[in-house]
Amino acid sequence: MAIKSTFKVPYTNFSPKNNVIKQDLIDAFEQVLDSGRYIQGPEVKQFEIEFSKYSETKFAAGIANGTCSLKLTLEALDLPSNSEVITAPNSFLASASSIVLAGLTPRFVDVGEDMNIDTELLEEAINEKTKVIMPVHLTGRPAKMDKILDLAKKYDLYILEDAAQAVGAKYLGKKVGSFGIAGSFSLHPLKNLHAYGDAGIVVTNNKELWTKLSLLKNHGLRDRINCETFSTNCRLDELQAAFLRIQLRKLDEWNDERRALASLYNSKLADIVLVPVENSNEYHVYQTYMIKVKQRNALQAFLISKGIEAIIHYPIPIHLQPAAKSLNYKKGSFPVAERQCEEILSLPLYPGLTPVDQKYIIDKIYEFYK
Amino acid sequence: MNKNIQEKSEWIVPYNYLPNQFANRLDIFDEWKKLTETSEYTLGPKVEEFERNFARFVDAKYCISTNNGTDALILALKSLGITYGDEVITVPNSFYATTGAIVACGAKPIFIDVDSRYQMNAHLIEPAITKKTKAILPVYWGGASPDMTAIVEIAKRNNLFVIEDACMGIGGSHQGTPPGRYGDIGAYSMHPLKSLNVMGDGGMLTTDNTDLYNWIVEYRNHGMTDRDHIVRWGVNFRLQPLQAIVANLELPKIDKIVRDRNANAKYFDIALKQLDSKVTTPKRVANDVETFSLYMVLCKDRDNLIKFLREKKIDAKIHYPIPLHLQVAALNLGYRVGSFPVAEDQAYKILTLPVHQYLEETQLKYVIDSIGEFYS
């Protein structure tokens, strides 16, 4: 089952992974089908148990997607409506939109060279309306959670980790998602652990929060006939949960492979571009392998012309999107994030990327800068 | 019924027919394999194909698919600008999601009582209208139609929007028009136990209004105009392509499914006439096609009857024993016991019998005989 891509080296390729687990996926499909339970059945429950164990937390709640999981968690925290949530301006837009959708206000803090929230700037962004810090572990690299924890403690704030891109990542040996009141994951197809469609999950050690999430994601239903609070439907699909359980068993192996590929990129490319080398207290899972380069647009065009699907995540930071107008930021508000938008480029990196293809990419980058 | 599957079921008359429906899964499986080759897991051609198919099926200009029926209702309300401080008139006997969607938009649900067919009582709409009322949200409860002609006329007279909760109505019709096609927007569910169903959650809405369509399409997918630009904060309410594949394969079968369910319902309607004093079937409207997503009757001594039937391995259900206005969730709406006498009375008496397309006459007869036995 080869992907029909027009690229010689596509940005991602699911086939190598699918080929390994194909029979398991088919079996899971048949089993769910025959069970007749397609909504909130045993697969979702089992996946929640297995994922909470993996994340070193007590509880997990499967959700329809990563945006819903952030939004629902913020709603479950029951914050005053004028509360502010601090997050990064260089994430996927859902980090900010989930805050707005929950009726709260996002406040951005610029990022550091690691592309995560600059903890030196964090404290001055905190005011009396701040209730939550939502660090993003962008590209699969953990944010500086020790500093963030200190500040959260000092100002009595919740930490909700947006670990959408970072499943399996660790900071100081501790899994991301387990540091604060809750951690939210997206299990979208481009994530290291993924469904074959949209999916998400929230982990927490707080039983009350978990109970509330379980209610809110399923119409506020305590059981089939008792509705405790009117809510919506943000359930994780039973079928996707069955697929996710199979993927989860392979996750560490696949993350190791990503790290090995990244490490090779790092060693080969360090001389000519800025590479994402992890610090000693970080365990980076490289959901995105992002380099920072000069003449980015020209390099991207060159690579694409050579059949290499290099992508920009993202060319426009959230605070400069039309949607963010009412938040009153402007060009120059976050100089580091804005500069990085001009420099960043994501290279193909996926389990099964062949040494030949990887060498081809490296060679072409050298060729460009020659 | 598929032998192997039936043997596995603990019920003589099961409510859940999904293993039968998907006993032959090769066509789904083939399509899924093709999907994995294209890796189109987010919207994409299969989802668009379904939207075209369904729009054609109900003769709508546009169909926008969603992750579920609740999402469809939320998108419908939001696209019409319904928000904090607004009131939306609906019924107290629906599934929780109808009201949940109104609350999710910040608006206030205003309940009005239902009629003997379990549908919105159109006569009660105008007294419930206030300066804050923005929309009427009737429900095709169980798959039958409320009096849409009257509802639309009242809405026009009072300058209100009509959003149809047609979650149970796919494949039915009211005086020749499909559910969801009377008002500004129709919302549908493809939850596994709906007439058109997928293998998980799924939903969609229909409209003829281009502005609404454009707004909904954008808002449904993060407010994105393209990959790098967002014009407004949006949501992720996307239908899964895996489920779109199932929907595309099931849609052509819907007329037969509805026909079969109608035949079973008719069998029950006729047989239950013998028990007139104990079991009441609702009036059927000439020229309407019900989907019988739920075949509901009103019964004397309901709680003992359902216990008896379940002991007889008949998977009867109650939709629902507690009306919405008496739920804990509704405490702040200020209703109490007695607010909606018809809906409350029905909640005490209502019973749902399995009527799905995989039942055989022996099973239907067994249900009728068992009910007869209970009352004898």
XYZ file of C-alpha atoms in Angstrom:
746
model
C 0.000 0.000 0.000
C 2.138 2.835 -1.214
C 1.024 6.393 -0.810
C 0.320 7.945 -4.137
C 2.280 11.089 -3.614
C 3.591 13.362 -6.287
C 6.708 13.812 -4.152
C 9.788 11.689 -4.329
C 9.996 12.072 -0.558
C 6.578 13.054 0.841
C 6.292 14.954 4.111
C 4.885 11.902 5.778
C 4.131 8.334 4.817
C 1.838 6.081 6.797
C 2.562 2.937 4.841
C 5.641 1.667 6.714
C 3.722 1.871 10.003
C 0.492 0.509 8.567
C 2.272 -2.448 7.044
C 3.579 -3.499 10.448
C 0.202 -3.362 12.199
C -2.111 -4.050 9.273
C -3.433 -7.399 10.476
C -4.020 -6.019 13.979
C -5.986 -3.108 12.516
C -8.114 -5.463 10.451
C -8.790 -7.675 13.463
C -9.757 -4.659 15.553
C -12.082 -3.444 12.848
C -13.813 -6.819 12.649
C -14.089 -7.113 16.393
C -15.634 -3.689 16.909
C -17.946 -4.306 13.995
C -19.246 -7.562 15.434
C -19.617 -6.139 18.917
C -22.318 -3.727 17.746
C -20.960 -1.185 20.216
C -19.727 1.806 18.289
C -20.136 4.486 20.931
C -18.333 4.675 24.272
C -17.718 0.958 24.410
C -14.950 -1.203 25.884
C -12.275 -0.044 23.436
C -12.565 3.586 24.530
C -12.468 2.537 28.175
C -9.434 0.296 27.668
C -7.607 2.912 25.666
C -8.210 5.448 28.415
C -6.740 3.072 30.989
C -3.740 2.201 28.825
C -3.066 5.785 27.853
C -3.236 7.063 31.428
C -0.751 4.390 32.409
C 1.496 5.384 29.528
C 1.266 9.040 30.562
C 1.983 8.265 34.205
C -1.307 9.806 35.290
C -4.279 8.375 37.113
C -7.019 9.164 34.616
C -7.646 9.778 30.946
C -10.723 10.878 28.995
C -10.932 10.149 25.266
C -12.258 13.107 23.252
C -13.276 13.644 19.630
C -10.243 15.769 18.781
C -7.456 17.885 20.249
C -9.343 21.166 19.965
C -12.318 19.777 21.850
C -10.049 18.282 24.492
C -8.445 21.667 25.261
C -11.749 23.510 25.171
C -13.580 20.974 27.303
C -10.806 20.901 29.913
C -10.863 24.688 30.178
C -14.647 24.567 30.575
C -14.374 21.870 33.213
C -12.066 24.091 35.272
C -15.044 26.426 35.736
C -13.131 29.698 35.567
C -14.629 33.203 35.769
C -15.498 34.381 32.262
C -12.940 37.210 32.183
C -10.058 34.859 32.993
C -6.895 34.875 30.946
C -4.956 31.878 29.746
C -1.293 32.281 28.860
C -0.057 30.406 25.832
C 2.371 30.586 22.908
C 1.646 32.510 19.678
C 3.482 30.096 17.378
C 1.361 26.981 17.895
C -1.338 25.492 15.737
C -4.267 27.890 15.983
C -6.301 25.480 18.126
C -4.245 26.335 21.229
C -5.681 29.844 21.085
C -9.082 29.062 19.603
C -9.887 26.544 22.328
C -9.389 29.331 24.878
C -11.709 31.676 22.999
C -14.273 28.897 22.485
C -14.262 28.268 26.229
C -15.197 31.923 26.721
C -11.767 32.956 28.032
C -9.052 35.285 26.749
C -5.737 34.072 25.365
C -2.647 36.041 26.365
C 0.425 35.219 24.358
C 3.990 35.116 25.602
C 6.896 35.074 23.174
C 8.910 31.928 22.691
C 12.584 31.081 23.058
C 14.987 29.459 20.644
C 13.465 26.089 21.595
C 10.207 27.469 20.117
C 8.434 26.999 23.435
C 7.210 29.663 25.881
C 10.105 31.817 27.071
C 9.915 31.323 30.821
C 11.908 34.530 31.361
C 8.976 36.483 29.905
C 6.254 34.460 31.554
C 6.110 36.185 34.922
C 5.490 39.668 33.555
C 2.488 38.390 31.563
C 0.763 37.191 34.717
C -1.894 39.509 36.129
C -4.871 39.175 38.465
C -7.024 37.763 35.648
C -4.543 35.010 34.797
C -5.868 31.626 35.820
C -4.114 29.131 33.584
C -0.740 28.673 31.941
C -1.069 26.578 28.816
C 2.447 25.717 27.664
C 2.694 24.104 24.258
C 5.278 21.375 23.711
C 5.746 22.457 20.137
C 7.135 19.990 17.601
C 7.336 17.335 20.331
C 9.900 19.184 22.403
C 8.951 19.716 26.043
C 8.628 23.245 27.415
C 10.630 24.208 30.515
C 8.168 22.695 32.930
C 10.240 23.205 36.112
C 10.189 26.992 35.667
C 6.541 26.942 34.667
C 5.639 24.861 37.717
C 7.455 27.299 40.010
C 5.525 30.251 38.615
C 2.218 28.401 38.699
C 2.791 27.608 42.342
C 3.861 31.164 43.152
C 0.734 32.700 41.586
C -1.656 29.828 42.260
C -2.368 29.075 38.597
C -3.470 25.936 36.833
C -1.172 24.378 34.269
C -2.910 22.805 31.304
C -0.305 21.315 29.005
C -1.039 21.461 25.306
C 0.821 18.266 24.516
C -0.922 17.872 21.149
C 2.372 17.303 19.360
C 4.359 15.680 22.130
C 2.993 12.289 23.075
C 5.826 10.381 24.738
C 8.042 13.436 25.309
C 9.632 13.890 28.730
C 11.060 16.726 30.732
C 13.445 15.829 33.569
C 12.405 12.249 32.989
C 8.708 12.964 33.530
C 6.123 12.474 30.784
C 4.533 15.609 29.352
C 0.887 15.964 30.226
C 1.503 14.848 33.792
C 2.870 18.104 35.224
C -0.201 20.228 35.783
C -3.920 19.856 36.442
C -4.273 18.216 33.027
C -2.528 17.456 29.760
C -4.278 17.503 26.415
C -3.270 15.432 23.399
C -4.339 15.427 19.794
C -4.345 12.039 18.096
C -4.828 13.458 14.615
C -3.198 11.449 11.803
C -0.077 13.597 11.730
C 0.700 12.949 15.397
C 3.160 10.350 16.700
C 0.280 8.372 18.183
C -2.630 8.711 15.832
C -6.089 7.620 14.883
C -7.234 7.235 11.283
C -9.235 10.397 11.578
C -9.745 12.943 14.342
C -9.204 11.972 17.965
C -7.900 13.428 21.216
C -7.444 12.627 24.889
C -6.964 14.431 28.206
C -4.942 13.044 31.114
C -5.174 14.169 34.728
C -4.514 13.048 38.285
C -7.579 14.927 39.466
C -10.561 12.642 39.823
C -13.057 15.463 40.045
C -11.817 16.966 36.788
C -11.881 13.588 35.076
C -15.443 12.924 36.216
C -16.486 16.311 34.920
C -14.781 15.748 31.564
C -16.477 12.386 31.247
C -19.806 14.133 31.781
C -19.161 17.085 29.503
C -17.956 15.032 26.558
C -21.104 12.943 26.561
C -24.084 15.312 26.770
C -23.672 15.841 30.526
C -25.038 12.358 31.085
C -24.324 10.654 34.405
C -26.020 7.563 33.005
C -28.431 6.917 30.182
C -31.341 8.760 31.754
C -29.879 11.382 34.084
C -28.562 14.604 32.614
C -26.527 16.581 35.116
C -25.573 19.499 32.935
C -26.536 20.333 29.372
C -23.485 19.763 27.260
C -22.317 18.575 23.879
C -20.974 15.472 22.180
C -17.167 15.304 21.979
C -16.697 11.551 22.235
C -13.760 9.586 20.963
C -14.930 7.040 18.387
C -14.924 3.430 19.551
C -13.350 2.297 16.307
C -10.591 4.878 16.488
C -9.939 3.857 20.093
C -9.420 0.281 18.957
C -6.915 1.472 16.336
C -5.209 3.710 18.878
C -4.660 0.820 21.283
C -2.703 -0.960 18.566
C -0.669 2.143 17.806
C 0.055 2.744 21.483
C 1.868 -0.578 21.761
C 4.243 0.622 19.055
C 4.602 4.218 20.159
C 7.879 4.018 22.065
C 9.502 2.039 19.297
C 8.360 4.566 16.696
C 9.415 7.501 18.853
C 12.868 5.920 19.176
C 13.025 5.702 15.422
C 12.036 9.345 15.077
C 14.726 10.306 17.562
C 17.347 8.311 15.677
C 16.356 9.955 12.375
C 16.409 13.383 14.029
C 19.764 12.705 15.546
C 21.178 11.853 12.158
C 19.685 15.035 10.634
C 21.140 17.022 13.534
C 24.636 15.673 13.138
C 24.672 16.108 9.365
C 22.963 19.474 9.130
C 24.369 21.295 12.185
C 27.096 22.939 10.134
C 24.796 24.746 7.722
C 21.421 25.305 9.448
C 20.075 25.662 12.993
C 19.033 22.190 14.124
C 16.725 21.254 17.018
C 19.161 19.587 19.391
C 17.535 18.658 22.672
C 18.930 19.798 26.011
C 20.054 17.193 28.509
C 16.851 17.440 30.566
C 14.622 17.104 27.500
C 13.339 14.065 25.679
C 12.202 15.355 22.306
C 9.925 13.115 20.209
C 10.197 15.101 16.964
C 6.572 15.105 15.853
C 7.899 17.824 13.546
C 11.528 18.058 12.562
C 11.952 21.797 12.218
C 15.125 23.536 11.201
C 15.750 27.281 11.130
C 17.391 28.541 7.994
C 18.366 31.589 5.995
C 16.622 32.114 2.623
C 13.861 29.820 3.845
C 11.389 30.391 1.023
C 14.060 29.772 -1.581
C 15.205 26.612 0.174
C 11.639 25.323 0.407
C 11.046 26.009 -3.279
C 14.333 24.296 -4.131
C 13.529 21.199 -2.070
C 10.043 20.968 -3.551
C 11.532 21.249 -7.035
C 13.700 18.274 -6.102
C 10.669 16.272 -5.024
C 11.062 16.825 -1.282
C 7.893 17.896 0.522
C 9.181 20.456 3.024
C 6.468 22.378 4.888
C 6.178 25.553 6.976
C 4.474 25.237 10.380
C 3.335 28.060 10.234
C 4.120 31.111 8.140
C 1.752 33.405 10.091
C 1.751 33.417 13.904
C -1.601 33.229 15.642
C -1.535 36.800 16.954
C -1.325 38.183 13.406
C -4.285 36.176 12.095
C -7.508 38.086 11.284
C -9.227 35.938 13.917
C -6.982 37.491 16.603
C -7.825 41.097 15.765
C -9.812 41.703 18.932
C -6.865 40.622 21.065
C -5.057 43.810 19.964
C -1.641 42.455 19.139
C 0.386 43.803 16.251
C 3.468 43.065 14.233
C 6.353 43.292 16.640
C 4.395 42.059 19.655
C 6.361 38.802 19.695
C 9.598 39.373 17.811
C 11.099 35.931 18.329
C 8.006 34.041 17.178
C 7.656 36.408 14.227
C 11.296 35.989 13.223
C 11.015 32.218 13.491
C 8.008 32.277 11.147
C 10.417 33.535 8.483
C 13.062 30.908 9.257
C 11.386 27.646 10.058
C 11.076 24.702 7.730
C 9.839 21.195 8.523
C 11.572 18.278 6.842
C 10.122 14.808 6.212
C 10.633 12.599 9.253
C 8.576 9.503 9.920
C 9.098 5.911 11.004
C 10.149 4.096 7.886
C 11.942 7.037 6.253
C 14.699 5.212 4.427
C 18.387 6.082 4.838
C 18.508 6.676 1.103
C 15.675 9.208 1.210
C 17.088 10.923 4.256
C 20.500 11.199 2.657
C 18.863 12.624 -0.463
C 17.227 15.357 1.619
C 20.479 16.158 3.406
C 22.404 16.245 0.146
C 19.898 18.596 -1.456
C 20.110 21.007 1.476
C 23.891 21.013 1.086
C 23.504 21.534 -2.601
C 21.311 24.580 -1.993
C 23.776 26.275 0.348
C 26.836 25.317 -1.673
C -30.769 -12.587 10.918
C -27.182 -13.744 10.630
C -27.118 -17.016 12.576
C -23.757 -16.615 14.276
C -24.553 -13.170 15.457
C -27.988 -14.006 16.677
C -26.646 -16.848 18.749
C -24.281 -14.449 20.412
C -27.071 -12.041 21.332
C -28.620 -12.536 24.731
C -31.912 -11.241 23.376
C -34.636 -13.090 21.539
C -35.705 -9.721 20.184
C -32.610 -7.514 20.243
C -32.712 -3.755 19.967
C -29.213 -3.492 18.567
C -28.978 -4.736 14.990
C -25.592 -3.324 14.083
C -23.691 -6.612 13.823
C -26.332 -7.725 11.295
C -26.224 -4.509 9.392
C -22.475 -4.795 8.992
C -22.283 -8.575 8.672
C -21.142 -8.064 5.123
C -18.366 -5.563 5.579
C -16.275 -6.212 2.501
C -17.450 -3.127 0.643
C -16.653 -0.878 3.601
C -13.358 -2.573 4.049
C -12.349 -2.140 0.416
C -13.083 1.553 0.598
C -11.178 1.925 3.836
C -8.161 0.260 2.311
C -8.300 2.723 -0.567
C -8.488 5.544 1.950
C -5.341 4.400 3.725
C -3.584 4.563 0.387
C -4.514 8.212 -0.034
C -4.147 9.101 3.668
C -7.096 11.507 3.402
C -8.072 11.325 7.046
C -9.265 14.908 7.435
C -12.252 15.970 5.310
C -11.302 15.278 1.684
C -13.042 13.608 -1.274
C -15.045 10.953 0.617
C -16.557 13.551 2.919
C -17.332 15.843 -0.008
C -18.892 12.972 -1.910
C -21.184 12.258 1.012
C -22.188 15.906 1.281
C -23.126 15.939 -2.399
C -25.019 12.654 -2.067
C -27.024 13.763 0.924
C -27.806 17.200 -0.488
C -29.219 15.462 -3.534
C -31.112 12.963 -1.366
C -33.063 15.656 0.485
C -33.056 18.095 -2.430
C -31.016 20.732 -0.612
C -28.642 23.222 -2.165
C -25.996 22.476 0.467
C -25.078 19.771 2.923
C -22.294 20.250 5.475
C -21.228 17.136 7.343
C -20.247 17.235 11.024
C -18.773 15.004 13.683
C -22.230 14.331 15.142
C -25.816 15.558 15.326
C -25.162 17.784 18.328
C -22.436 19.563 16.379
C -24.878 20.031 13.524
C -27.389 21.719 15.839
C -24.699 23.932 17.375
C -23.467 25.022 13.939
C -27.040 25.715 12.834
C -27.771 27.913 15.855
C -24.434 29.722 15.735
C -24.612 30.400 12.011
C -27.935 32.167 12.596
C -26.262 34.350 15.214
C -28.073 32.848 18.181
C -26.160 33.695 21.326
C -26.266 34.906 24.942
C -29.587 36.386 25.949
C -31.523 34.800 23.095
C -34.349 32.326 23.587
C -35.025 29.240 21.500
C -38.348 27.410 21.689
C -38.098 23.630 21.759
C -39.627 20.524 23.354
C -38.939 18.859 26.707
C -39.091 15.269 25.458
C -36.097 15.047 23.128
C -32.639 13.625 23.596
C -30.446 15.848 25.786
C -28.475 17.127 22.803
C -31.270 19.325 21.443
C -31.209 21.418 24.577
C -27.467 20.915 25.019
C -26.854 22.613 21.678
C -28.959 25.626 22.641
C -27.124 25.952 25.947
C -23.768 25.524 24.198
C -24.548 28.675 22.190
C -25.286 30.578 25.390
C -28.989 30.830 24.579
C -31.895 29.869 26.814
C -34.088 26.882 25.930
C -37.807 27.587 26.310
C -39.808 24.390 26.432
C -43.359 23.967 25.214
C -45.479 20.871 25.661
C -45.970 18.141 23.075
C -49.029 16.552 21.492
C -50.323 12.983 21.614
C -47.920 12.061 18.791
C -44.962 13.130 21.015
C -44.310 16.114 18.722
C -44.130 19.849 19.377
C -47.618 21.234 19.922
C -47.694 24.111 17.456
C -50.603 25.785 19.259
C -48.364 26.474 22.208
C -45.636 28.287 20.271
C -47.042 31.801 20.089
C -47.809 32.123 23.808
C -44.168 31.209 24.486
C -42.707 33.901 22.201
C -41.043 36.867 23.911
C -38.911 39.766 22.700
C -35.892 37.536 23.188
C -37.125 34.638 21.071
C -34.953 34.089 18.019
C -35.792 30.620 16.769
C -38.072 27.614 16.954
C -36.355 24.254 17.163
C -38.862 21.447 16.570
C -37.720 17.835 16.828
C -38.730 14.921 14.609
C -39.045 12.862 17.750
C -38.777 9.161 17.070
C -38.763 9.884 13.331
C -42.288 11.274 13.037
C -42.928 14.815 11.907
C -44.218 17.719 13.933
C -46.746 19.943 12.179
C -44.069 21.702 10.156
C -46.512 23.569 7.960
C -47.989 25.299 11.000
C -44.597 25.831 12.640
C -43.079 27.487 9.583
C -46.114 29.734 9.237
C -45.888 30.839 12.867
C -42.172 31.465 12.463
C -42.769 33.625 9.409
C -45.470 35.612 11.164
C -43.200 36.271 14.125
C -39.977 36.698 12.190
C -38.240 33.735 13.790
C -35.763 31.236 12.429
C -36.690 27.569 12.183
C -34.025 24.962 12.846
C -35.210 21.397 12.469
C -33.774 18.704 14.696
C -34.208 15.992 12.075
C -31.688 13.710 13.785
C -34.163 10.828 13.672
C -35.879 11.777 10.456
C -33.566 10.702 7.648
C -35.534 8.815 5.037
C -38.905 10.049 6.212
C -41.126 12.767 4.804
C -43.883 15.136 5.854
C -46.451 15.836 3.170
C -43.837 14.954 0.577
C -41.017 17.068 1.989
C -38.025 15.446 3.710
C -37.387 16.295 7.364
C -34.995 19.190 7.754
C -36.219 20.922 4.605
C -38.951 23.166 5.976
C -36.922 25.650 7.964
C -33.726 27.650 7.551
C -31.485 24.729 8.471
C -32.022 21.011 9.062
C -29.744 19.091 11.429
C -29.273 15.326 11.233
C -27.517 12.575 13.152
C -25.950 9.378 11.866
C -25.411 7.873 15.312
C -25.449 4.054 15.115
C -29.108 3.759 16.069
C -30.454 6.271 13.564
C -32.182 5.343 10.301
C -29.085 6.336 8.327
C -26.161 5.384 10.465
C -22.415 5.116 10.502
C -20.136 3.039 12.731
C -19.633 5.755 15.287
C -20.652 9.392 15.497
C -21.585 11.423 12.462
C -23.993 14.157 11.478
C -24.750 16.890 8.972
C -26.892 19.884 8.207
C -28.657 21.126 5.126
C -29.594 24.590 3.946
C -30.348 26.472 0.752
C -28.746 29.654 2.046
C -25.314 30.361 0.544
C -24.216 32.773 3.283
C -25.055 30.276 6.006
C -23.283 27.548 4.088
C -20.103 29.573 3.702
C -20.042 30.532 7.347
C -20.655 26.978 8.553
C -18.004 25.411 6.315
C -15.385 27.829 7.595
C -16.367 27.666 11.246
C -16.554 23.871 11.213
C -12.861 23.611 10.351
C -11.113 26.037 12.743
C -12.252 29.174 10.895
C -9.643 28.435 8.267
C -9.893 29.888 4.785
C -6.834 27.855 3.864
C -4.080 26.069 5.757
C -2.305 29.238 6.865
C -5.129 31.744 7.385
C -7.872 31.898 9.994
C -10.484 34.607 9.733
C -12.373 33.707 12.894
C -11.955 31.361 15.834
C -13.613 28.157 14.781
C -14.120 24.610 15.933
C -13.233 21.139 14.770
C -16.582 19.496 14.062
C -15.449 17.453 11.077
C -17.021 14.202 9.924
C -14.478 11.384 9.863
C -13.734 10.148 6.324
C -13.946 6.560 7.622
C -17.520 7.290 8.607
C -18.264 9.173 5.380
C -17.413 5.965 3.556
C -19.967 4.042 5.605
C -22.559 6.765 5.058
C -22.017 6.731 1.294
C -22.567 2.989 1.222
C -25.627 3.074 3.482
C -27.455 6.019 1.943
C -28.691 4.103 -1.137
C -30.269 1.527 1.212
C -32.216 4.034 3.257
C -35.512 3.778 1.409
C -35.608 0.027 1.900
C -34.609 0.365 5.548
C -37.434 2.817 6.155
C -39.882 0.628 4.225
C -38.969 -2.426 6.295
C -39.264 -0.530 9.546
C -42.651 0.785 8.447
C -43.844 -2.736 7.716
C -42.820 -3.848 11.205
C -44.417 -0.773 12.749
C -47.612 -1.445 10.889
C -47.646 -5.010 12.192
C -47.392 -3.667 15.729
C -49.960 -0.915 15.136
C -52.541 -3.432 13.938
C -51.783 -6.075 16.553
C -51.791 -3.614 19.434
C -55.311 -2.431 18.521
C -56.480 -5.577 20.345
C -55.005 -4.148 23.534
C -56.559 -0.733 23.056
C -57.363 -0.168 26.689
C -53.806 -0.950 27.806
C -51.556 0.160 24.975
C -52.022 3.332 22.939
C -50.344 3.819 19.585
C -49.990 7.370 18.293
C -52.081 8.613 15.405
C -50.380 8.160 12.044
C -50.663 11.087 9.659
C -51.766 10.410 6.096
C -49.064 11.241 3.525
C -46.322 11.261 6.158
C -43.534 8.698 6.136
C -42.143 8.032 9.581
C -38.686 6.495 9.956
C -39.526 4.677 13.195
C -36.115 5.404 14.623
C -38.117 4.808 17.776
C -41.385 2.858 17.784
C -43.039 4.284 20.864
C -46.337 3.448 22.502
C -47.988 4.488 25.762
C -48.667 1.647 28.197
C -50.496 1.018 31.405
C -48.264 -0.189 34.213
C -45.248 0.547 32.026
C -42.498 -0.174 34.557
C -43.776 -3.683 35.245
C -44.406 -4.292 31.554
C -40.847 -3.427 30.556
C -39.506 -5.606 33.346
C -41.647 -8.451 32.092
C -40.602 -7.973 28.471
C -36.931 -7.821 29.344
C -37.250 -11.031 31.325
C -38.744 -12.463 28.158
C -35.539 -11.402 26.378
C -37.187 -8.566 24.497
C -34.907 -5.538 24.547
C -37.560 -2.860 25.089
C -36.394 0.611 26.119
C -37.684 3.909 27.477
C -36.983 7.170 25.628
C -36.938 8.700 28.252
C -38.270 8.239 31.758
C -37.283 11.755 32.869
C -38.185 14.705 30.628
C -35.575 17.372 29.982
C -37.159 20.046 32.180
C -36.999 17.752 35.229
C -33.331 16.878 34.800
C -30.757 18.216 37.256
C -29.243 20.063 34.296
C -32.448 22.102 33.909
C -32.706 23.303 37.499
C -31.843 26.912 36.649
C -34.503 27.077 33.922
C -37.206 27.320 36.576
C -39.530 24.501 35.518
C -41.142 22.029 37.895
C -43.332 18.951 37.910
C -46.559 19.950 36.187
C -44.967 22.442 33.794
C -45.585 20.163 30.801
C -48.329 17.717 31.708
C -48.469 15.873 28.386
C -44.726 15.260 28.172
C -44.646 14.242 31.830
C -47.548 11.843 31.442
C -45.861 10.297 28.409
C -42.599 9.902 30.338
C -44.490 7.646 32.771
C -46.125 5.562 30.065
C -43.835 5.556 27.090
C -42.183 2.380 25.855
C -39.977 1.725 22.837
C -40.216 -1.626 21.069
C -37.575 -2.992 18.697
C -38.871 -2.449 15.184
C -35.683 -2.605 13.145
C -35.276 -3.995 9.658
C -33.665 -7.265 10.755
C -36.608 -8.543 12.784
C -38.654 -11.419 11.475
C -42.345 -11.948 11.830
C -41.846 -14.632 14.488
C -40.004 -12.107 16.593
C -42.682 -9.458 16.102
C -45.338 -11.978 17.022
C -43.374 -12.958 20.102
C -43.369 -9.316 21.215
C -47.109 -8.992 20.738
C -47.813 -12.317 22.452
C -45.637 -11.319 25.387
C -47.408 -7.986 25.801
C -50.734 -9.841 25.615
C -49.512 -12.301 28.208
C -48.548 -9.482 30.553
C -51.981 -7.887 30.452
C -53.950 -11.138 30.496
